[in-house]
Amino acid sequence: MYVGAALAVGLFDRLAPAAVAELRLIGAALVLLTWRRPGRDAWRGVRLLRAGAFGLATALMNVAYYEAIARLPLGTAVAIEFTGPVLVAALASRRFRDVGAVGLAAAGVLLIADVRWSGSPAGVLWALGAAAMWAAYILLGKRVARAGSGIDDLATGFTVAAVVLVPLLFTGGAGAATGFGAANLAPLADPAVLGLSVGLGVLSSVVPYVLDQVVLRRVGQARFAVLLALLPATAALVGLVVLGQLPGTLEAVGIGLVVLAVALRSRDGDDVPVPVPVTSARDRAAPS
C-alpha cells in the first residue's frame, strides 16, 4: 500500500490527488473485472447496493488520503487516518483485553505521529475524512465479506464507484491545471501516466483489498481493526527503505506499542462464521 502511495505522490506533479485516486480506482476495477468476471446476480438488487456502498466508501477513503498526503508527511497523515480503525475497535470490543489492546494501539499511533496542526489545517481535515471513511470501509467490508462473495462484490463495487467519481478526473490542483475542466485530462495522453495508474490500482487496491476480504471473512471487526495497527509500522519501514526516513526514538517506541497491541488482541479469536463463497463466472465455467 505504501509503495503504491510513493508512486501516487510522484503523479501529483501531473494530476490532482483526487484524479490520481480515481485513476487508481479505474485501474483496480478493470483488473478485478478481468480476473473475476462477476455474474448477473452481482449487478442487481441488494447485493449491488451493498457492494456499491462499500466501493464508494473505499474510493472516498482513498481520495481523502491522497489529498492528505499531498499536504502532510506520509507518517502524519497515516497516524491521523488511523483514528478510524481504532474507533471501530474500541466500539466493537467486549473484553478488557480488547480495550487494553486498543489503548496500546492508540498510544502507539500518537507516538508515531508528528502532527503539526498549525502547518496544514486542510491536510488534517482531509486525513480526518479519510479516517471516517476507513471506519466505514471496515464496517461495510465486513458485511460484504460475510455475504460470501467479497472479491466479486469488490469488483462490482469498485466499478460503481469508478463510474460515479469520473468527474474527479477533471479536477485541478497540485501539479494539474487550475480549476475544473477538460484541460486537466491532458496528462492522460502520456502512456507512462496510464501505466503508473494501473500499477497503483494493483499495488494499492487489488492486492491489499482482496487480502482484506479474505481476512474479514475469518476474523471479527475488532481484531481486524487492531491488526490494521501494523500499517504505521509498515509505513515506517517503507519510509526507511524507500525514502530514507529514519524513525526517531518516540516513533520506534510507538511502533513497538502497536505491535504489542496486535499480539495482545490476537490471542483470542472472534467467532465469525465463514460462509461458502459465491464463485465468479470464470469459476462456474471451469470444468469440474
C-alpha positions as protocol buffer text, in pm:
chain_id: "A"
residue {
  index: 1
  type: MET
  ca { x: 0 y: 0 z: 0 }
}
residue {
  index: 2
  type: TYR
  ca { x: 274 y: 245 z: 88 }
}
residue {
  index: 3
  type: VAL
  ca { x: 488 y: 159 z: -213 }
}
residue {
  index: 4
  type: GLY
  ca { x: 176 y: 249 z: -410 }
}
residue {
  index: 5
  type: ALA
  ca { x: 146 y: 570 z: -209 }
}
residue {
  index: 6
  type: ALA
  ca { x: 502 y: 661 z: -306 }
}
residue {
  index: 7
  type: LEU
  ca { x: 408 y: 612 z: -674 }
}
residue {
  index: 8
  type: ALA
  ca { x: 98 y: 826 z: -623 }
}
residue {
  index: 9
  type: VAL
  ca { x: 298 y: 1115 z: -479 }
}
residue {
  index: 10
  type: GLY
  ca { x: 509 y: 1106 z: -793 }
}
residue {
  index: 11
  type: LEU
  ca { x: 197 y: 1159 z: -1003 }
}
residue {
  index: 12
  type: PHE
  ca { x: 85 y: 1464 z: -806 }
}
residue {
  index: 13
  type: ASP
  ca { x: 314 y: 1676 z: -1023 }
}
residue {
  index: 14
  type: ARG
  ca { x: 98 y: 1590 z: -1323 }
}
residue {
  index: 15
  type: LEU
  ca { x: -250 y: 1536 z: -1181 }
}
residue {
  index: 16
  type: ALA
  ca { x: -463 y: 1646 z: -888 }
}
residue {
  index: 17
  type: PRO
  ca { x: -455 y: 1399 z: -595 }
}
residue {
  index: 18
  type: ALA
  ca { x: -829 y: 1326 z: -636 }
}
residue {
  index: 19
  type: ALA
  ca { x: -772 y: 1249 z: -1006 }
}
residue {
  index: 20
  type: VAL
  ca { x: -489 y: 1011 z: -915 }
}
residue {
  index: 21
  type: ALA
  ca { x: -722 y: 834 z: -671 }
}
residue {
  index: 22
  type: GLU
  ca { x: -984 y: 797 z: -945 }
}
residue {
  index: 23
  type: LEU
  ca { x: -727 y: 656 z: -1189 }
}
residue {
  index: 24
  type: ARG
  ca { x: -619 y: 409 z: -922 }
}
residue {
  index: 25
  type: LEU
  ca { x: -982 y: 307 z: -877 }
}
residue {
  index: 26
  type: ILE
  ca { x: -1038 y: 264 z: -1251 }
}
residue {
  index: 27
  type: GLY
  ca { x: -721 y: 54 z: -1280 }
}
residue {
  index: 28
  type: ALA
  ca { x: -825 y: -168 z: -990 }
}
residue {
  index: 29
  type: ALA
  ca { x: -1179 y: -210 z: -1127 }
}
residue {
  index: 30
  type: LEU
  ca { x: -1051 y: -315 z: -1471 }
}
residue {
  index: 31
  type: VAL
  ca { x: -810 y: -569 z: -1322 }
}
residue {
  index: 32
  type: LEU
  ca { x: -1075 y: -716 z: -1090 }
}
residue {
  index: 33
  type: LEU
  ca { x: -1341 y: -734 z: -1363 }
}
residue {
  index: 34
  type: THR
  ca { x: -1099 y: -913 z: -1596 }
}
residue {
  index: 35
  type: TRP
  ca { x: -999 y: -1154 z: -1321 }
}
residue {
  index: 36
  type: ARG
  ca { x: -1335 y: -1230 z: -1157 }
}
residue {
  index: 37
  type: ARG
  ca { x: -1599 y: -1164 z: -1425 }
}
residue {
  index: 38
  type: PRO
  ca { x: -1888 y: -1135 z: -1174 }
}
residue {
  index: 39
  type: GLY
  ca { x: -2215 y: -1300 z: -1278 }
}
residue {
  index: 40
  type: ARG
  ca { x: -2552 y: -1132 z: -1333 }
}
residue {
  index: 41
  type: ASP
  ca { x: -2656 y: -1163 z: -969 }
}
residue {
  index: 42
  type: ALA
  ca { x: -2368 y: -938 z: -869 }
}
residue {
  index: 43
  type: TRP
  ca { x: -2511 y: -650 z: -1072 }
}
residue {
  index: 44
  type: ARG
  ca { x: -2857 y: -617 z: -925 }
}
residue {
  index: 45
  type: GLY
  ca { x: -3063 y: -587 z: -610 }
}
residue {
  index: 46
  type: VAL
  ca { x: -2941 y: -556 z: -253 }
}
residue {
  index: 47
  type: ARG
  ca { x: -2611 y: -718 z: -340 }
}
residue {
  index: 48
  type: LEU
  ca { x: -2523 y: -442 z: -587 }
}
residue {
  index: 49
  type: LEU
  ca { x: -2631 y: -168 z: -344 }
}
residue {
  index: 50
  type: ARG
  ca { x: -2418 y: -319 z: -68 }
}
residue {
  index: 51
  type: ALA
  ca { x: -2118 y: -356 z: -296 }
}
residue {
  index: 52
  type: GLY
  ca { x: -2167 y: -5 z: -436 }
}
residue {
  index: 53
  type: ALA
  ca { x: -2177 y: 149 z: -87 }
}
residue {
  index: 54
  type: PHE
  ca { x: -1859 y: -38 z: 4 }
}
residue {
  index: 55
  type: GLY
  ca { x: -1690 y: 67 z: -318 }
}
residue {
  index: 56
  type: LEU
  ca { x: -1780 y: 433 z: -265 }
}
residue {
  index: 57
  type: ALA
  ca { x: -1657 y: 428 z: 95 }
}
residue {
  index: 58
  type: THR
  ca { x: -1330 y: 276 z: -22 }
}
residue {
  index: 59
  type: ALA
  ca { x: -1293 y: 525 z: -307 }
}
residue {
  index: 60
  type: LEU
  ca { x: -1368 y: 827 z: -89 }
}
residue {
  index: 61
  type: MET
  ca { x: -1121 y: 698 z: 170 }
}
residue {
  index: 62
  type: ASN
  ca { x: -853 y: 691 z: -100 }
}
residue {
  index: 63
  type: VAL
  ca { x: -946 y: 1035 z: -234 }
}
residue {
  index: 64
  type: ALA
  ca { x: -924 y: 1189 z: 113 }
}
residue {
  index: 65
  type: TYR
  ca { x: -600 y: 1003 z: 186 }
}
residue {
  index: 66
  type: TYR
  ca { x: -432 y: 1125 z: -134 }
}
residue {
  index: 67
  type: GLU
  ca { x: -545 y: 1481 z: -67 }
}
residue {
  index: 68
  type: ALA
  ca { x: -399 y: 1448 z: 283 }
}
residue {
  index: 69
  type: ILE
  ca { x: -58 y: 1312 z: 178 }
}
residue {
  index: 70
  type: ALA
  ca { x: -36 y: 1591 z: -80 }
}
residue {
  index: 71
  type: ARG
  ca { x: -36 y: 1834 z: 215 }
}
residue {
  index: 72
  type: LEU
  ca { x: 112 y: 1634 z: 506 }
}
residue {
  index: 73
  type: PRO
  ca { x: 405 y: 1396 z: 558 }
}
residue {
  index: 74
  type: LEU
  ca { x: 309 y: 1033 z: 499 }
}
residue {
  index: 75
  type: GLY
  ca { x: 353 y: 929 z: 862 }
}
residue {
  index: 76
  type: THR
  ca { x: 147 y: 1220 z: 991 }
}
residue {
  index: 77
  type: ALA
  ca { x: -141 y: 1151 z: 751 }
}
residue {
  index: 78
  type: VAL
  ca { x: -140 y: 779 z: 835 }
}
residue {
  index: 79
  type: ALA
  ca { x: -142 y: 849 z: 1208 }
}
residue {
  index: 80
  type: ILE
  ca { x: -443 y: 1081 z: 1184 }
}
residue {
  index: 81
  type: GLU
  ca { x: -622 y: 846 z: 947 }
}
residue {
  index: 82
  type: PHE
  ca { x: -571 y: 564 z: 1194 }
}
residue {
  index: 83
  type: THR
  ca { x: -823 y: 713 z: 1435 }
}
residue {
  index: 84
  type: GLY
  ca { x: -1090 y: 546 z: 1217 }
}
residue {
  index: 85
  type: PRO
  ca { x: -999 y: 180 z: 1272 }
}
residue {
  index: 86
  type: VAL
  ca { x: -901 y: 248 z: 1633 }
}
residue {
  index: 87
  type: LEU
  ca { x: -1250 y: 385 z: 1695 }
}
residue {
  index: 88
  type: VAL
  ca { x: -1408 y: 78 z: 1531 }
}
residue {
  index: 89
  type: ALA
  ca { x: -1200 y: -150 z: 1751 }
}
residue {
  index: 90
  type: ALA
  ca { x: -1297 y: 43 z: 2064 }
}
residue {
  index: 91
  type: LEU
  ca { x: -1669 y: 28 z: 1985 }
}
residue {
  index: 92
  type: ALA
  ca { x: -1659 y: -341 z: 1891 }
}
residue {
  index: 93
  type: SER
  ca { x: -1457 y: -452 z: 2196 }
}
residue {
  index: 94
  type: ARG
  ca { x: -1624 y: -663 z: 2465 }
}
residue {
  index: 95
  type: ARG
  ca { x: -1327 y: -777 z: 2674 }
}
residue {
  index: 96
  type: PHE
  ca { x: -1088 y: -588 z: 2898 }
}
residue {
  index: 97
  type: ARG
  ca { x: -802 y: -728 z: 2690 }
}
residue {
  index: 98
  type: ASP
  ca { x: -956 y: -574 z: 2378 }
}
residue {
  index: 99
  type: VAL
  ca { x: -977 y: -235 z: 2544 }
}
residue {
  index: 100
  type: GLY
  ca { x: -616 y: -264 z: 2657 }
}
residue {
  index: 101
  type: ALA
  ca { x: -505 y: -358 z: 2307 }
}
residue {
  index: 102
  type: VAL
  ca { x: -690 y: -61 z: 2159 }
}
residue {
  index: 103
  type: GLY
  ca { x: -533 y: 167 z: 2419 }
}
residue {
  index: 104
  type: LEU
  ca { x: -185 y: 42 z: 2332 }
}
residue {
  index: 105
  type: ALA
  ca { x: -253 y: 87 z: 1961 }
}
residue {
  index: 106
  type: ALA
  ca { x: -383 y: 439 z: 2016 }
}
residue {
  index: 107
  type: ALA
  ca { x: -80 y: 529 z: 2231 }
}
residue {
  index: 108
  type: GLY
  ca { x: 150 y: 388 z: 1965 }
}
residue {
  index: 109
  type: VAL
  ca { x: -17 y: 586 z: 1690 }
}
residue {
  index: 110
  type: LEU
  ca { x: 8 y: 906 z: 1894 }
}
residue {
  index: 111
  type: LEU
  ca { x: 379 y: 849 z: 1948 }
}
residue {
  index: 112
  type: ILE
  ca { x: 439 y: 772 z: 1580 }
}
residue {
  index: 113
  type: ALA
  ca { x: 254 y: 1084 z: 1471 }
}
residue {
  index: 114
  type: ASP
  ca { x: 431 y: 1412 z: 1436 }
}
residue {
  index: 115
  type: VAL
  ca { x: 121 y: 1616 z: 1374 }
}
residue {
  index: 116
  type: ARG
  ca { x: 166 y: 1987 z: 1307 }
}
residue {
  index: 117
  type: TRP
  ca { x: -188 y: 2116 z: 1343 }
}
residue {
  index: 118
  type: SER
  ca { x: -82 y: 2467 z: 1252 }
}
residue {
  index: 119
  type: GLY
  ca { x: 104 y: 2356 z: 940 }
}
residue {
  index: 120
  type: SER
  ca { x: -185 y: 2246 z: 719 }
}
residue {
  index: 121
  type: PRO
  ca { x: -538 y: 2254 z: 858 }
}
residue {
  index: 122
  type: ALA
  ca { x: -673 y: 2137 z: 521 }
}
residue {
  index: 123
  type: GLY
  ca { x: -440 y: 1837 z: 529 }
}
residue {
  index: 124
  type: VAL
  ca { x: -555 y: 1747 z: 878 }
}
residue {
  index: 125
  type: LEU
  ca { x: -921 y: 1774 z: 776 }
}
residue {
  index: 126
  type: TRP
  ca { x: -862 y: 1553 z: 472 }
}
residue {
  index: 127
  type: ALA
  ca { x: -686 y: 1297 z: 694 }
}
residue {
  index: 128
  type: LEU
  ca { x: -978 y: 1301 z: 939 }
}
residue {
  index: 129
  type: GLY
  ca { x: -1213 y: 1248 z: 645 }
}
residue {
  index: 130
  type: ALA
  ca { x: -1002 y: 950 z: 541 }
}
residue {
  index: 131
  type: ALA
  ca { x: -1030 y: 818 z: 899 }
}
residue {
  index: 132
  type: ALA
  ca { x: -1410 y: 835 z: 885 }
}
residue {
  index: 133
  type: MET
  ca { x: -1416 y: 656 z: 550 }
}
residue {
  index: 134
  type: TRP
  ca { x: -1172 y: 396 z: 680 }
}
residue {
  index: 135
  type: ALA
  ca { x: -1414 y: 318 z: 963 }
}
residue {
  index: 136
  type: ALA
  ca { x: -1695 y: 287 z: 706 }
}
residue {
  index: 137
  type: TYR
  ca { x: -1470 y: 64 z: 494 }
}
residue {
  index: 138
  type: ILE
  ca { x: -1425 y: -180 z: 784 }
}
residue {
  index: 139
  type: LEU
  ca { x: -1796 y: -190 z: 874 }
}
residue {
  index: 140
  type: LEU
  ca { x: -1924 y: -219 z: 516 }
}
residue {
  index: 141
  type: GLY
  ca { x: -1641 y: -451 z: 414 }
}
residue {
  index: 142
  type: LYS
  ca { x: -1739 y: -693 z: 689 }
}
residue {
  index: 143
  type: ARG
  ca { x: -2093 y: -713 z: 552 }
}
residue {
  index: 144
  type: VAL
  ca { x: -1965 y: -775 z: 201 }
}
residue {
  index: 145
  type: ALA
  ca { x: -1720 y: -1038 z: 320 }
}
residue {
  index: 146
  type: ARG
  ca { x: -1975 y: -1224 z: 534 }
}
residue {
  index: 147
  type: ALA
  ca { x: -2209 y: -1247 z: 236 }
}
residue {
  index: 148
  type: GLY
  ca { x: -1955 y: -1491 z: 93 }
}
residue {
  index: 149
  type: SER
  ca { x: -1890 y: -1310 z: -234 }
}
residue {
  index: 150
  type: GLY
  ca { x: -1640 y: -1049 z: -123 }
}
residue {
  index: 151
  type: ILE
  ca { x: -1397 y: -1048 z: -415 }
}
residue {
  index: 152
  type: ASP
  ca { x: -1669 y: -1045 z: -681 }
}
residue {
  index: 153
  type: ASP
  ca { x: -1851 y: -768 z: -496 }
}
residue {
  index: 154
  type: LEU
  ca { x: -1522 y: -584 z: -467 }
}
residue {
  index: 155
  type: ALA
  ca { x: -1510 y: -582 z: -848 }
}
residue {
  index: 156
  type: THR
  ca { x: -1866 y: -453 z: -886 }
}
residue {
  index: 157
  type: GLY
  ca { x: -1829 y: -204 z: -601 }
}
residue {
  index: 158
  type: PHE
  ca { x: -1511 y: -57 z: -746 }
}
residue {
  index: 159
  type: THR
  ca { x: -1680 y: -34 z: -1086 }
}
residue {
  index: 160
  type: VAL
  ca { x: -1979 y: 154 z: -944 }
}
residue {
  index: 161
  type: ALA
  ca { x: -1751 y: 393 z: -755 }
}
residue {
  index: 162
  type: ALA
  ca { x: -1527 y: 448 z: -1058 }
}
residue {
  index: 163
  type: VAL
  ca { x: -1828 y: 549 z: -1270 }
}
residue {
  index: 164
  type: VAL
  ca { x: -1977 y: 776 z: -1002 }
}
residue {
  index: 165
  type: LEU
  ca { x: -1646 y: 953 z: -939 }
}
residue {
  index: 166
  type: VAL
  ca { x: -1540 y: 1006 z: -1302 }
}
residue {
  index: 167
  type: PRO
  ca { x: -1580 y: 1388 z: -1261 }
}
residue {
  index: 168
  type: LEU
  ca { x: -1273 y: 1379 z: -1033 }
}
residue {
  index: 169
  type: LEU
  ca { x: -1059 y: 1332 z: -1345 }
}
residue {
  index: 170
  type: PHE
  ca { x: -1145 y: 1689 z: -1443 }
}
residue {
  index: 171
  type: THR
  ca { x: -1036 y: 1843 z: -1113 }
}
residue {
  index: 172
  type: GLY
  ca { x: -733 y: 2068 z: -1086 }
}
residue {
  index: 173
  type: GLY
  ca { x: -484 y: 2129 z: -813 }
}
residue {
  index: 174
  type: ALA
  ca { x: -130 y: 2028 z: -719 }
}
residue {
  index: 175
  type: GLY
  ca { x: 61 y: 1999 z: -1047 }
}
residue {
  index: 176
  type: ALA
  ca { x: -251 y: 1992 z: -1262 }
}
residue {
  index: 177
  type: ALA
  ca { x: -413 y: 2288 z: -1434 }
}
residue {
  index: 178
  type: THR
  ca { x: -622 y: 2503 z: -1205 }
}
residue {
  index: 179
  type: GLY
  ca { x: -1000 y: 2486 z: -1198 }
}
residue {
  index: 180
  type: PHE
  ca { x: -1231 y: 2219 z: -1332 }
}
residue {
  index: 181
  type: GLY
  ca { x: -1224 y: 2125 z: -1697 }
}
residue {
  index: 182
  type: ALA
  ca { x: -1100 y: 1910 z: -1984 }
}
residue {
  index: 183
  type: ALA
  ca { x: -754 y: 2072 z: -1970 }
}
residue {
  index: 184
  type: ASN
  ca { x: -678 y: 1857 z: -1666 }
}
residue {
  index: 185
  type: LEU
  ca { x: -711 y: 1542 z: -1881 }
}
residue {
  index: 186
  type: ALA
  ca { x: -401 y: 1628 z: -2086 }
}
residue {
  index: 187
  type: PRO
  ca { x: -157 y: 1412 z: -1878 }
}
residue {
  index: 188
  type: LEU
  ca { x: -370 y: 1107 z: -1955 }
}
residue {
  index: 189
  type: ALA
  ca { x: -231 y: 1112 z: -2309 }
}
residue {
  index: 190
  type: ASP
  ca { x: 103 y: 1002 z: -2161 }
}
residue {
  index: 191
  type: PRO
  ca { x: 131 y: 617 z: -2161 }
}
residue {
  index: 192
  type: ALA
  ca { x: 361 y: 639 z: -1857 }
}
residue {
  index: 193
  type: VAL
  ca { x: 85 y: 807 z: -1654 }
}
residue {
  index: 194
  type: LEU
  ca { x: -166 y: 541 z: -1757 }
}
residue {
  index: 195
  type: GLY
  ca { x: 81 y: 262 z: -1679 }
}
residue {
  index: 196
  type: LEU
  ca { x: 151 y: 404 z: -1334 }
}
residue {
  index: 197
  type: SER
  ca { x: -224 y: 431 z: -1275 }
}
residue {
  index: 198
  type: VAL
  ca { x: -272 y: 60 z: -1345 }
}
residue {
  index: 199
  type: GLY
  ca { x: 24 y: -16 z: -1120 }
}
residue {
  index: 200
  type: LEU
  ca { x: -137 y: 194 z: -848 }
}
residue {
  index: 201
  type: GLY
  ca { x: -460 y: 0 z: -887 }
}
residue {
  index: 202
  type: VAL
  ca { x: -282 y: -332 z: -845 }
}
residue {
  index: 203
  type: LEU
  ca { x: -42 y: -234 z: -565 }
}
residue {
  index: 204
  type: SER
  ca { x: -273 y: -12 z: -361 }
}
residue {
  index: 205
  type: SER
  ca { x: -616 y: -162 z: -427 }
}
residue {
  index: 206
  type: VAL
  ca { x: -631 y: -509 z: -582 }
}
residue {
  index: 207
  type: VAL
  ca { x: -372 y: -685 z: -366 }
}
residue {
  index: 208
  type: PRO
  ca { x: -447 y: -530 z: -23 }
}
residue {
  index: 209
  type: TYR
  ca { x: -827 y: -520 z: -59 }
}
residue {
  index: 210
  type: VAL
  ca { x: -850 y: -877 z: -186 }
}
residue {
  index: 211
  type: LEU
  ca { x: -643 y: -985 z: 114 }
}
residue {
  index: 212
  type: ASP
  ca { x: -871 y: -777 z: 338 }
}
residue {
  index: 213
  type: GLN
  ca { x: -1174 y: -967 z: 210 }
}
residue {
  index: 214
  type: VAL
  ca { x: -1006 y: -1299 z: 287 }
}
residue {
  index: 215
  type: VAL
  ca { x: -920 y: -1184 z: 640 }
}
residue {
  index: 216
  type: LEU
  ca { x: -1257 y: -1018 z: 707 }
}
residue {
  index: 217
  type: ARG
  ca { x: -1435 y: -1348 z: 640 }
}
residue {
  index: 218
  type: ARG
  ca { x: -1236 y: -1511 z: 920 }
}
residue {
  index: 219
  type: VAL
  ca { x: -1200 y: -1253 z: 1200 }
}
residue {
  index: 220
  type: GLY
  ca { x: -1418 y: -1004 z: 1382 }
}
residue {
  index: 221
  type: GLN
  ca { x: -1420 y: -630 z: 1324 }
}
residue {
  index: 222
  type: ALA
  ca { x: -1235 y: -559 z: 1649 }
}
residue {
  index: 223
  type: ARG
  ca { x: -945 y: -789 z: 1569 }
}
residue {
  index: 224
  type: PHE
  ca { x: -930 y: -667 z: 1209 }
}
residue {
  index: 225
  type: ALA
  ca { x: -918 y: -304 z: 1320 }
}
residue {
  index: 226
  type: VAL
  ca { x: -633 y: -371 z: 1563 }
}
residue {
  index: 227
  type: LEU
  ca { x: -446 y: -582 z: 1307 }
}
residue {
  index: 228
  type: LEU
  ca { x: -452 y: -274 z: 1086 }
}
residue {
  index: 229
  type: ALA
  ca { x: -233 y: -116 z: 1351 }
}
residue {
  index: 230
  type: LEU
  ca { x: 55 y: -286 z: 1170 }
}
residue {
  index: 231
  type: LEU
  ca { x: 18 y: -28 z: 894 }
}
residue {
  index: 232
  type: PRO
  ca { x: 202 y: 254 z: 1076 }
}
residue {
  index: 233
  type: ALA
  ca { x: 490 y: 12 z: 1130 }
}
residue {
  index: 234
  type: THR
  ca { x: 476 y: -79 z: 762 }
}
residue {
  index: 235
  type: ALA
  ca { x: 473 y: 288 z: 668 }
}
residue {
  index: 236
  type: ALA
  ca { x: 780 y: 348 z: 884 }
}
residue {
  index: 237
  type: LEU
  ca { x: 960 y: 56 z: 718 }
}
residue {
  index: 238
  type: VAL
  ca { x: 874 y: 175 z: 367 }
}
residue {
  index: 239
  type: GLY
  ca { x: 978 y: 527 z: 463 }
}
residue {
  index: 240
  type: LEU
  ca { x: 1312 y: 395 z: 583 }
}
residue {
  index: 241
  type: VAL
  ca { x: 1383 y: 174 z: 280 }
}
residue {
  index: 242
  type: VAL
  ca { x: 1232 y: 385 z: 1 }
}
residue {
  index: 243
  type: LEU
  ca { x: 1258 y: 740 z: 131 }
}
residue {
  index: 244
  type: GLY
  ca { x: 1547 y: 713 z: 376 }
}
residue {
  index: 245
  type: GLN
  ca { x: 1333 y: 833 z: 668 }
}
residue {
  index: 246
  type: LEU
  ca { x: 1478 y: 701 z: 994 }
}
residue {
  index: 247
  type: PRO
  ca { x: 1221 y: 689 z: 1276 }
}
residue {
  index: 248
  type: GLY
  ca { x: 1310 y: 874 z: 1593 }
}
residue {
  index: 249
  type: THR
  ca { x: 1309 y: 726 z: 1942 }
}
residue {
  index: 250
  type: LEU
  ca { x: 945 y: 807 z: 2015 }
}
residue {
  index: 251
  type: GLU
  ca { x: 838 y: 671 z: 1677 }
}
residue {
  index: 252
  type: ALA
  ca { x: 1027 y: 346 z: 1742 }
}
residue {
  index: 253
  type: VAL
  ca { x: 856 y: 315 z: 2082 }
}
residue {
  index: 254
  type: GLY
  ca { x: 521 y: 380 z: 1915 }
}
residue {
  index: 255
  type: ILE
  ca { x: 580 y: 105 z: 1660 }
}
residue {
  index: 256
  type: GLY
  ca { x: 664 y: -132 z: 1945 }
}
residue {
  index: 257
  type: LEU
  ca { x: 339 y: -46 z: 2125 }
}
residue {
  index: 258
  type: VAL
  ca { x: 141 y: -107 z: 1808 }
}
residue {
  index: 259
  type: VAL
  ca { x: 299 y: -449 z: 1754 }
}
residue {
  index: 260
  type: LEU
  ca { x: 235 y: -533 z: 2121 }
}
residue {
  index: 261
  type: ALA
  ca { x: -131 y: -437 z: 2076 }
}
residue {
  index: 262
  type: VAL
  ca { x: -162 y: -673 z: 1780 }
}
residue {
  index: 263
  type: ALA
  ca { x: -3 y: -958 z: 1976 }
}
residue {
  index: 264
  type: LEU
  ca { x: -227 y: -895 z: 2279 }
}
residue {
  index: 265
  type: ARG
  ca { x: -552 y: -883 z: 2082 }
}
residue {
  index: 266
  type: SER
  ca { x: -469 y: -1178 z: 1859 }
}
residue {
  index: 267
  type: ARG
  ca { x: -462 y: -1429 z: 2145 }
}
residue {
  index: 268
  type: ASP
  ca { x: -840 y: -1459 z: 2137 }
}
residue {
  index: 269
  type: GLY
  ca { x: -1039 y: -1549 z: 1828 }
}
residue {
  index: 270
  type: ASP
  ca { x: -1365 y: -1396 z: 1713 }
}
residue {
  index: 271
  type: ASP
  ca { x: -1645 y: -1641 z: 1649 }
}
residue {
  index: 272
  type: VAL
  ca { x: -1739 y: -1547 z: 1296 }
}
residue {
  index: 273
  type: PRO
  ca { x: -1897 y: -1800 z: 1060 }
}
residue {
  index: 274
  type: VAL
  ca { x: -1710 y: -1840 z: 735 }
}
residue {
  index: 275
  type: PRO
  ca { x: -1970 y: -1865 z: 455 }
}
residue {
  index: 276
  type: VAL
  ca { x: -1924 y: -2062 z: 138 }
}
residue {
  index: 277
  type: PRO
  ca { x: -1804 y: -1810 z: -120 }
}
residue {
  index: 278
  type: VAL
  ca { x: -2013 y: -1731 z: -425 }
}
residue {
  index: 279
  type: THR
  ca { x: -1798 y: -1823 z: -722 }
}
residue {
  index: 280
  type: SER
  ca { x: -1729 y: -1596 z: -1013 }
}
residue {
  index: 281
  type: ALA
  ca { x: -1846 y: -1654 z: -1368 }
}
residue {
  index: 282
  type: ARG
  ca { x: -1500 y: -1777 z: -1452 }
}
residue {
  index: 283
  type: ASP
  ca { x: -1506 y: -2033 z: -1169 }
}
residue {
  index: 284
  type: ARG
  ca { x: -1854 y: -2156 z: -1265 }
}
residue {
  index: 285
  type: ALA
  ca { x: -1741 y: -2208 z: -1622 }
}
residue {
  index: 286
  type: ALA
  ca { x: -1438 y: -2413 z: -1519 }
}
residue {
  index: 287
  type: PRO
  ca { x: -1473 y: -2792 z: -1569 }
}
residue {
  index: 288
  type: SER
  ca { x: -1514 y: -2996 z: -1251 }
}
